[in-house]
mmCIF file of N, CA, C and O in Angstrom:
data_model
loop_
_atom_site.group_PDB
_atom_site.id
_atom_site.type_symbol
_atom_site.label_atom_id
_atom_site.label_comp_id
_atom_site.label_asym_id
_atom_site.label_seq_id
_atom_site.Cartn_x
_atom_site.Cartn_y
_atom_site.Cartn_z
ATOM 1 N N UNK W 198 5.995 7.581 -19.028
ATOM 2 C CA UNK W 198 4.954 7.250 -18.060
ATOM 3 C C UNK W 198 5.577 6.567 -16.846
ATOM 4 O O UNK W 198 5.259 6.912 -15.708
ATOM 5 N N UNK W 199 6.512 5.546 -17.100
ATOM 6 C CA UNK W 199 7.179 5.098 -15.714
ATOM 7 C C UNK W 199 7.766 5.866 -15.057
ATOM 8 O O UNK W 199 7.570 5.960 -13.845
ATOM 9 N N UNK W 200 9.001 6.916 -15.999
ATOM 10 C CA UNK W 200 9.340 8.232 -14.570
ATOM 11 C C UNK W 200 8.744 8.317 -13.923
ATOM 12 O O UNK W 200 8.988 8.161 -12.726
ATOM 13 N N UNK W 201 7.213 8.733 -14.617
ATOM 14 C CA UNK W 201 6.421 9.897 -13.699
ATOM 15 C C UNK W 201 6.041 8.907 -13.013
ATOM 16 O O UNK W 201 6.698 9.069 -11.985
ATOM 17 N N UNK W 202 5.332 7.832 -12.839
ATOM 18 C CA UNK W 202 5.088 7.293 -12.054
ATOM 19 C C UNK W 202 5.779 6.462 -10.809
ATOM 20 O O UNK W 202 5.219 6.026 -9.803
ATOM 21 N N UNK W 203 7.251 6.372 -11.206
ATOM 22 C CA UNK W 203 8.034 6.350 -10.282
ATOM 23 C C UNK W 203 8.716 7.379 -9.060
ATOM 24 O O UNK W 203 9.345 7.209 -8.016
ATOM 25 N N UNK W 204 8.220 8.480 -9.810
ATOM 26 C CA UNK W 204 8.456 9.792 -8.703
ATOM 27 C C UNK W 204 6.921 9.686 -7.962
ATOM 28 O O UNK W 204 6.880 9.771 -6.734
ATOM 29 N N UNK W 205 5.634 9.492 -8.756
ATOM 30 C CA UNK W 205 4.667 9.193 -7.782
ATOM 31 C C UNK W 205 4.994 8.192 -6.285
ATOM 32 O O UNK W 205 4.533 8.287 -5.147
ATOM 33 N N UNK W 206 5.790 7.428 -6.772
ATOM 34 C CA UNK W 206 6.153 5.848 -5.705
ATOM 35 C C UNK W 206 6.911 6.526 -4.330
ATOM 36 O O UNK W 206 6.573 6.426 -3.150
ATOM 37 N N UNK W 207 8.146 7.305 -4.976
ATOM 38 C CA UNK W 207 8.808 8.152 -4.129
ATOM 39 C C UNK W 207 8.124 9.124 -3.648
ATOM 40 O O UNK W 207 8.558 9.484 -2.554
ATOM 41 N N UNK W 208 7.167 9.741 -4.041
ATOM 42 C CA UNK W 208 6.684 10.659 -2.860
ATOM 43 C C UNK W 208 5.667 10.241 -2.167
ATOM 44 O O UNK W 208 5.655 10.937 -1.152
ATOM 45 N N UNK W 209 4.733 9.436 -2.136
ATOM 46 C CA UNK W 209 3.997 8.508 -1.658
ATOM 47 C C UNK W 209 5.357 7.307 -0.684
ATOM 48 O O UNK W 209 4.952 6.329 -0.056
ATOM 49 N N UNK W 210 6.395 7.548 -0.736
ATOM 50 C CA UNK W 210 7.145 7.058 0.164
ATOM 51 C C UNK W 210 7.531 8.027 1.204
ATOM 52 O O UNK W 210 7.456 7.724 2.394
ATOM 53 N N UNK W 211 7.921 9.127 0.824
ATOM 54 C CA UNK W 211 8.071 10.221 1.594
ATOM 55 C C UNK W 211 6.815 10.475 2.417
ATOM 56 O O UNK W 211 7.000 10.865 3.570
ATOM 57 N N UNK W 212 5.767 10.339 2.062
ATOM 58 C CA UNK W 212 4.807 10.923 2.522
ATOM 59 C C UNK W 212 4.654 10.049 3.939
ATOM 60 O O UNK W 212 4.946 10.412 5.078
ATOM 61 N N UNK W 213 4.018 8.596 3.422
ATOM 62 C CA UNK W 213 3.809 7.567 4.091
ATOM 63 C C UNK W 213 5.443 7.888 5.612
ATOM 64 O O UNK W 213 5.250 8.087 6.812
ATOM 65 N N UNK W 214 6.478 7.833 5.075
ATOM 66 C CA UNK W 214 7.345 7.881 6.219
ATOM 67 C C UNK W 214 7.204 6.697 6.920
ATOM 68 O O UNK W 214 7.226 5.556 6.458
ATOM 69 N N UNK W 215 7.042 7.084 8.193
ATOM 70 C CA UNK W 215 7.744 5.955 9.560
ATOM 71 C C UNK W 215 6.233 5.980 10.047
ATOM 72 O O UNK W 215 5.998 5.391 11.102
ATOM 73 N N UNK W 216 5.181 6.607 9.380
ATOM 74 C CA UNK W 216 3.700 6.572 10.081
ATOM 75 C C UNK W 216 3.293 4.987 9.377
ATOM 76 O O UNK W 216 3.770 4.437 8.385
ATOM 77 N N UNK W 217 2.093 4.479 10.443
ATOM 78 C CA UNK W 217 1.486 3.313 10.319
ATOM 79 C C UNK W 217 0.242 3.433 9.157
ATOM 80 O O UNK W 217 -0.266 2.463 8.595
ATOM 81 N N UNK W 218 -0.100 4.766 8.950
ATOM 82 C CA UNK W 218 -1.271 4.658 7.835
ATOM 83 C C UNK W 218 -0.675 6.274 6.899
ATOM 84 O O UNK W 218 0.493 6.586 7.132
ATOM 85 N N UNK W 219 -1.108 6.772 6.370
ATOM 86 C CA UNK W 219 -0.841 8.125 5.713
ATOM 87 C C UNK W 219 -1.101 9.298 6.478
ATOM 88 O O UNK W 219 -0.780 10.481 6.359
ATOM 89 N N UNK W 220 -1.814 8.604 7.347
ATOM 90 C CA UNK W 220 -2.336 10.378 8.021
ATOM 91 C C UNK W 220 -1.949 10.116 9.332
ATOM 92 O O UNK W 220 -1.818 11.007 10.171
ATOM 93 N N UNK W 221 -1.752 8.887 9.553
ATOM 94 C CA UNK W 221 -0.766 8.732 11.135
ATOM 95 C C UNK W 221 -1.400 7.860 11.441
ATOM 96 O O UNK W 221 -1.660 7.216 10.424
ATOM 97 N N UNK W 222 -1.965 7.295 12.554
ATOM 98 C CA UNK W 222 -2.028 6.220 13.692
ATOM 99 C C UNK W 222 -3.780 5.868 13.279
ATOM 100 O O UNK W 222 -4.416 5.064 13.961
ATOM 101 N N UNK W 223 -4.253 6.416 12.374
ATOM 102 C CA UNK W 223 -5.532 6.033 12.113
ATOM 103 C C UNK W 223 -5.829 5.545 10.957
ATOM 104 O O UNK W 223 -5.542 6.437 10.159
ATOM 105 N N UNK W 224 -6.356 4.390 10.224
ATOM 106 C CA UNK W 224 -6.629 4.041 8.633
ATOM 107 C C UNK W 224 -7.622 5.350 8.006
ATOM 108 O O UNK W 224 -8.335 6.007 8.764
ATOM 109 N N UNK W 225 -7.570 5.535 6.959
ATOM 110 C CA UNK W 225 -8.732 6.594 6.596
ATOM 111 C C UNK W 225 -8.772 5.840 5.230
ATOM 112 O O UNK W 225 -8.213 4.809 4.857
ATOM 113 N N UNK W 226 -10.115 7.206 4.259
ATOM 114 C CA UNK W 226 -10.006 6.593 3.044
ATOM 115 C C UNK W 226 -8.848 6.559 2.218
ATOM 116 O O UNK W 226 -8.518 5.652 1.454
ATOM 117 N N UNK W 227 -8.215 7.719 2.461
ATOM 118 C CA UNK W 227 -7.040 7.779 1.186
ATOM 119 C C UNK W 227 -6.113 6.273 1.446
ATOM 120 O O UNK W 227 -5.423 5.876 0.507
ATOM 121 N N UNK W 228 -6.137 5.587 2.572
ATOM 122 C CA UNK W 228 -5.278 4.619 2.617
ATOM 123 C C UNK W 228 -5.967 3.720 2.082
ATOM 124 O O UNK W 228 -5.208 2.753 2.139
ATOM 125 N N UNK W 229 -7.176 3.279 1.452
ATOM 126 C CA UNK W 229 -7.867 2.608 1.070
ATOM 127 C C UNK W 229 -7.561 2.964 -0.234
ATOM 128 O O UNK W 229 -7.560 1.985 -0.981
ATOM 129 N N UNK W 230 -7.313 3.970 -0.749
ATOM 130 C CA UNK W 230 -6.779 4.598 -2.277
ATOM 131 C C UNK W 230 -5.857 3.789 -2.493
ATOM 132 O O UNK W 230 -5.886 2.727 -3.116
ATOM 133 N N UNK W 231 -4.986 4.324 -1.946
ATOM 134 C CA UNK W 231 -2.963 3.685 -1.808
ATOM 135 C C UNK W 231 -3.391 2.528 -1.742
ATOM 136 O O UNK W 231 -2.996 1.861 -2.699
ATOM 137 N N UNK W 232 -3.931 2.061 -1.147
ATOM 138 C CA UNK W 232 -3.742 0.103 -0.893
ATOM 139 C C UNK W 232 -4.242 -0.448 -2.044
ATOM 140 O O UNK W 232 -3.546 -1.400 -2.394
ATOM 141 N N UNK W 233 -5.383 -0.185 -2.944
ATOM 142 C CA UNK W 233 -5.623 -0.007 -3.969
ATOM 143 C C UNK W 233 -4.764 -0.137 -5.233
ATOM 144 O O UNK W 233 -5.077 -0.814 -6.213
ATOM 145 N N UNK W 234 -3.792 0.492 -5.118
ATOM 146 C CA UNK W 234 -2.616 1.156 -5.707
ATOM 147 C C UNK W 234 -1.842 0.092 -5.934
ATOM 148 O O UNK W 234 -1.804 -0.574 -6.969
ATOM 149 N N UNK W 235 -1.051 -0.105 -4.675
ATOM 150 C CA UNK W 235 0.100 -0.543 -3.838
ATOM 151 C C UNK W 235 -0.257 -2.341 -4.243
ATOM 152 O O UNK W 235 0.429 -2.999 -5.026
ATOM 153 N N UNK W 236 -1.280 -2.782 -3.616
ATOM 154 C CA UNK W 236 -0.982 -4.104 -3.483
ATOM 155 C C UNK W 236 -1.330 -4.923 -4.885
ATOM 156 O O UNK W 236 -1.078 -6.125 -4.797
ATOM 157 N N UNK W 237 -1.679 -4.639 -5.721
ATOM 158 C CA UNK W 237 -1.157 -4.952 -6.884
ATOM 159 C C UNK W 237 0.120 -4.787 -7.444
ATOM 160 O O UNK W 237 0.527 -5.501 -8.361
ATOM 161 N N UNK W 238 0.692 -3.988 -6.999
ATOM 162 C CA UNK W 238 2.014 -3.941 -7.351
ATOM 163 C C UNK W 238 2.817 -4.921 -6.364
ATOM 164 O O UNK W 238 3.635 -5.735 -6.793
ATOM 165 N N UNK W 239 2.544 -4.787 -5.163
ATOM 166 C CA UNK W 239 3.397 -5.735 -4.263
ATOM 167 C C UNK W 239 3.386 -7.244 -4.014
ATOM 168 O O UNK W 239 4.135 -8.080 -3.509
ATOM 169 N N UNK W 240 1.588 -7.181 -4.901
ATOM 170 C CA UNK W 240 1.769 -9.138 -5.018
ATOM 171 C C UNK W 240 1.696 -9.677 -6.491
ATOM 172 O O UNK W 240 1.428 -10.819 -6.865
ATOM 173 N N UNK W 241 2.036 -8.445 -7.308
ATOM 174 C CA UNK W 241 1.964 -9.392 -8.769
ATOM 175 C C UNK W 241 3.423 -10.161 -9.220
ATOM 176 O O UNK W 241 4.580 -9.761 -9.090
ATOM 177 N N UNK W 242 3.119 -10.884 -9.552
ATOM 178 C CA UNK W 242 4.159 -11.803 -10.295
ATOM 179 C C UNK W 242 4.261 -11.207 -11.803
ATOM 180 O O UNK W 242 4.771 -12.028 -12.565
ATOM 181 N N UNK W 243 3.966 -10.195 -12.312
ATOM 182 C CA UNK W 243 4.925 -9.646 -13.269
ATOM 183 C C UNK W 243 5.946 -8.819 -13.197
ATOM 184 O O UNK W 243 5.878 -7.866 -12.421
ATOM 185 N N UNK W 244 7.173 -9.040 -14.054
ATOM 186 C CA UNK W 244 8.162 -8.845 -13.827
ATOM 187 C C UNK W 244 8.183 -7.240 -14.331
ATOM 188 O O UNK W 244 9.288 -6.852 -14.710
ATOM 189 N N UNK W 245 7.332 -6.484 -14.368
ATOM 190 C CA UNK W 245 7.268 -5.206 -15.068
ATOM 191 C C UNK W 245 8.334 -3.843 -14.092
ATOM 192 O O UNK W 245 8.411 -4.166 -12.907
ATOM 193 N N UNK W 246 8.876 -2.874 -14.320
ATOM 194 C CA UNK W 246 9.602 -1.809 -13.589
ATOM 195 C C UNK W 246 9.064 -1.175 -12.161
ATOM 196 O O UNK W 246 9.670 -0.793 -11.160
ATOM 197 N N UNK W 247 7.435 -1.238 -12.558
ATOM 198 C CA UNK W 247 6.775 -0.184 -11.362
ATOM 199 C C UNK W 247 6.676 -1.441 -10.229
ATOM 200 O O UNK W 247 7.103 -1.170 -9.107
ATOM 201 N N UNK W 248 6.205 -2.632 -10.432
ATOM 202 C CA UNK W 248 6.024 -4.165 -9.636
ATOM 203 C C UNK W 248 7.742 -4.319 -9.014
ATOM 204 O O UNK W 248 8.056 -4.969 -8.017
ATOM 205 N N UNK W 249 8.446 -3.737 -9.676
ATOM 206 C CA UNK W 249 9.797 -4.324 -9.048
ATOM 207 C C UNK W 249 10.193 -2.732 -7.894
ATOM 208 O O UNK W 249 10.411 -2.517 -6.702
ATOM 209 N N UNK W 250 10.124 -2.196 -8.775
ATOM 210 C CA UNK W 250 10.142 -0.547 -7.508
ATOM 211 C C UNK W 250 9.356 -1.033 -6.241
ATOM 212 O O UNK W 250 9.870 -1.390 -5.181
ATOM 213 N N UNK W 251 8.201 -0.989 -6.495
ATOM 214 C CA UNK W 251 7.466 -1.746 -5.036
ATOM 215 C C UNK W 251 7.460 -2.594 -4.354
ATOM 216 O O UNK W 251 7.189 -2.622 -3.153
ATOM 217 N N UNK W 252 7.772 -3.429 -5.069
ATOM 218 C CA UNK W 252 8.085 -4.952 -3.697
ATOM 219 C C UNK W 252 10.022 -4.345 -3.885
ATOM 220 O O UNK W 252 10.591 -5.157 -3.156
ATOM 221 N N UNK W 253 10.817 -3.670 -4.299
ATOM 222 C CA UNK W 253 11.825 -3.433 -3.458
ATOM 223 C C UNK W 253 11.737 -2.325 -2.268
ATOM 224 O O UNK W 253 12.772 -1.885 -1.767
ATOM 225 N N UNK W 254 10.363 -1.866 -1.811
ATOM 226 C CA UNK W 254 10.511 -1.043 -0.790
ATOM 227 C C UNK W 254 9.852 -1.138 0.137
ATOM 228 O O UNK W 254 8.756 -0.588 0.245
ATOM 229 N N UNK W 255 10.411 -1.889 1.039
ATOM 230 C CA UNK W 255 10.077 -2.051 2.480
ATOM 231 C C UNK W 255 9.015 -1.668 3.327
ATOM 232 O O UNK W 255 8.422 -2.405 4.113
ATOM 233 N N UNK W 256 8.711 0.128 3.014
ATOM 234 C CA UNK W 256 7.792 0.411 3.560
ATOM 235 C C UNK W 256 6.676 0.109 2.828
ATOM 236 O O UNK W 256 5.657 -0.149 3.468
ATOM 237 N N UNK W 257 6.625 0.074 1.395
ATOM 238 C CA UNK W 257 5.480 -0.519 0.782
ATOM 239 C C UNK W 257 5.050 -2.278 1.173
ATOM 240 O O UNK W 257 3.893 -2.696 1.138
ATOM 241 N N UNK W 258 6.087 -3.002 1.480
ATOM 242 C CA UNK W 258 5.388 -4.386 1.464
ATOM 243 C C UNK W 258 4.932 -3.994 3.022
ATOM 244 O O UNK W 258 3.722 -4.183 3.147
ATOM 245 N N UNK W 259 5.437 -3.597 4.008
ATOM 246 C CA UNK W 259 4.895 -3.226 5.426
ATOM 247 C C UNK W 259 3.708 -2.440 5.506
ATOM 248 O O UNK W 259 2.825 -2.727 6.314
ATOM 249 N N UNK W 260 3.641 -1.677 4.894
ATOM 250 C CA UNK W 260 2.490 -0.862 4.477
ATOM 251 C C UNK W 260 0.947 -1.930 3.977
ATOM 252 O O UNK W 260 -0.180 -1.942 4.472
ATOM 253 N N UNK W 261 1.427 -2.582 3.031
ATOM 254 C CA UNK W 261 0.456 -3.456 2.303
ATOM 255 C C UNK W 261 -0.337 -4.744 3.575
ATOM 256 O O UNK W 261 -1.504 -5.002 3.869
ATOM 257 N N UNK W 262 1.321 -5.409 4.151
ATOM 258 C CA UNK W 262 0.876 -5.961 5.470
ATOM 259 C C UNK W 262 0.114 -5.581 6.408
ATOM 260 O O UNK W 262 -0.930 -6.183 6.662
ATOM 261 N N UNK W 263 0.416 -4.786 6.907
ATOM 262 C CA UNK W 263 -0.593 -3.982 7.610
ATOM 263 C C UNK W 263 -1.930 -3.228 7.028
ATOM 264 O O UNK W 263 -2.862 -3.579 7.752
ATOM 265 N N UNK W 264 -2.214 -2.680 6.406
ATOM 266 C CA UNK W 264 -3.432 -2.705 5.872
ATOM 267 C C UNK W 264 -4.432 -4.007 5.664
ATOM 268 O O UNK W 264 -5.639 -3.890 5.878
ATOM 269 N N UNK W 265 -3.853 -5.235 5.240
ATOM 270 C CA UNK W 265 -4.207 -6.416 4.755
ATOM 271 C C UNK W 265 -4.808 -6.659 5.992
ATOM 272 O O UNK W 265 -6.021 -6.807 5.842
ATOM 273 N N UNK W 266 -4.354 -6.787 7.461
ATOM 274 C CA UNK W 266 -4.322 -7.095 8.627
ATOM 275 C C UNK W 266 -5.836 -6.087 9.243
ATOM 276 O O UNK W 266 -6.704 -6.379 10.066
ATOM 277 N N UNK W 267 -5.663 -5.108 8.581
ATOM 278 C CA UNK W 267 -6.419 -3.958 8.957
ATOM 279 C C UNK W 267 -8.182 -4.292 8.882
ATOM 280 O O UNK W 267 -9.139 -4.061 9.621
ATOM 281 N N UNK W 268 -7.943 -5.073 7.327
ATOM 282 C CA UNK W 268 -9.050 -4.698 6.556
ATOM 283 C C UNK W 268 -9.516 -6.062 7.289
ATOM 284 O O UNK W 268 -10.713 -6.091 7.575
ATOM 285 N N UNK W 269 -8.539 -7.503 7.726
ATOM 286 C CA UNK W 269 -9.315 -8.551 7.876
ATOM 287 C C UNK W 269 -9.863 -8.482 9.258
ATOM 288 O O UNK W 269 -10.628 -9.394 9.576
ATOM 289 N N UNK W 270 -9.563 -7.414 10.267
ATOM 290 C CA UNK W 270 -9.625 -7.270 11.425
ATOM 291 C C UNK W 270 -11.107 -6.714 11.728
ATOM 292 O O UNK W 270 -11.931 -7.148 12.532
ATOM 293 N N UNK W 271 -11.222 -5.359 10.628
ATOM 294 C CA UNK W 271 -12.557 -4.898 10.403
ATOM 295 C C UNK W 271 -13.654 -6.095 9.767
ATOM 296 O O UNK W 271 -14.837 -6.316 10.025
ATOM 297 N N UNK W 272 -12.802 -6.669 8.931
ATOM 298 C CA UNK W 272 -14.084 -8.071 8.079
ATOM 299 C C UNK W 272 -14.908 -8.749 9.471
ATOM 300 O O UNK W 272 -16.112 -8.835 9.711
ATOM 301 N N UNK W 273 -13.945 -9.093 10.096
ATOM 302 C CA UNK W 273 -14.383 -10.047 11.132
ATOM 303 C C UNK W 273 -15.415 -9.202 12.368
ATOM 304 O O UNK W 273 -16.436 -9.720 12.819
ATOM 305 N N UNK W 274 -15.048 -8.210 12.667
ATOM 306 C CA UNK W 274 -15.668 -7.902 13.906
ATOM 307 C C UNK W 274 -17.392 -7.474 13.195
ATOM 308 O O UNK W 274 -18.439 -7.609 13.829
ATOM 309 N N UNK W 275 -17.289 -6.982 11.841
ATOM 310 C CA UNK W 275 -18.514 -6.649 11.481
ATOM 311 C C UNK W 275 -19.286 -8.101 10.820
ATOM 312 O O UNK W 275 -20.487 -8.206 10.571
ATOM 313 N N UNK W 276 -18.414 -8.972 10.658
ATOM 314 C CA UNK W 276 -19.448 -9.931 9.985
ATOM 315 C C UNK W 276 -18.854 -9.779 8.301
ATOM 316 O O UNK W 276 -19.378 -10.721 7.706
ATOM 317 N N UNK W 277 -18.378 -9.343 7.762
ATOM 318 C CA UNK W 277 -18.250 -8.896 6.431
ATOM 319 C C UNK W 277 -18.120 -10.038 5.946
ATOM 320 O O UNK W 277 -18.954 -10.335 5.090
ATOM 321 N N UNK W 278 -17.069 -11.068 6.296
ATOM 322 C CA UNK W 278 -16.535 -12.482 5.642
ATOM 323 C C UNK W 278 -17.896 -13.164 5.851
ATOM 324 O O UNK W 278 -18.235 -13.784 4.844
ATOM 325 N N UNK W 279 -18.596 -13.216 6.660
ATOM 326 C CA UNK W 279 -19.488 -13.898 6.520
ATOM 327 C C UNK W 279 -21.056 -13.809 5.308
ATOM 328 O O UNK W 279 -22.119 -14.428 5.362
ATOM 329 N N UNK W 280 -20.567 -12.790 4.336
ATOM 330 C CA UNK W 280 -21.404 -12.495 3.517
ATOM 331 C C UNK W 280 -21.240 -12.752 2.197
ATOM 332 O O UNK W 280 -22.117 -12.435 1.393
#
């Protein structure tokens, strides 16, 4: 199960690339999938194989940053935090 899911990591790295969201310069849902995904892996404190693959890859903790940034940017202009 970790192979496979470590070749998931790698092509979801490939995919993602040098773009700011998955599909390029715009957030959509599938990045709401991935982030989903991703930031459990990039902020847990267990020491498990798939948690260490991800916070060693750059574009994933940048990825996670930026989304994080994304989502609090949208919270605020709609009011969301305030609910």
């Amino acid at each position: 199960i970790y192979a496979a899911a470590k070749q998931d990591l790698l092509a979801l790295k490939i995919l993602l690339g040098e773009k700011a969201y998955l599909l390029g310069d715009q957030v959509s849902s599938y990045d709401a999938a991935v982030f989903s995904f991703l930031s459990p892996l990039i902020e847990s404190s267990f020491d498990g194989e798939l948690e260490k693959e991800a916070q060693a890859t750059a574009e994933f903790q940048d990825y996670v940053m930026r989304m994080r940034k994304k989502l609090a940017t949208t919270s605020s202009e709609t009011g969301a935090a305030d609910h």
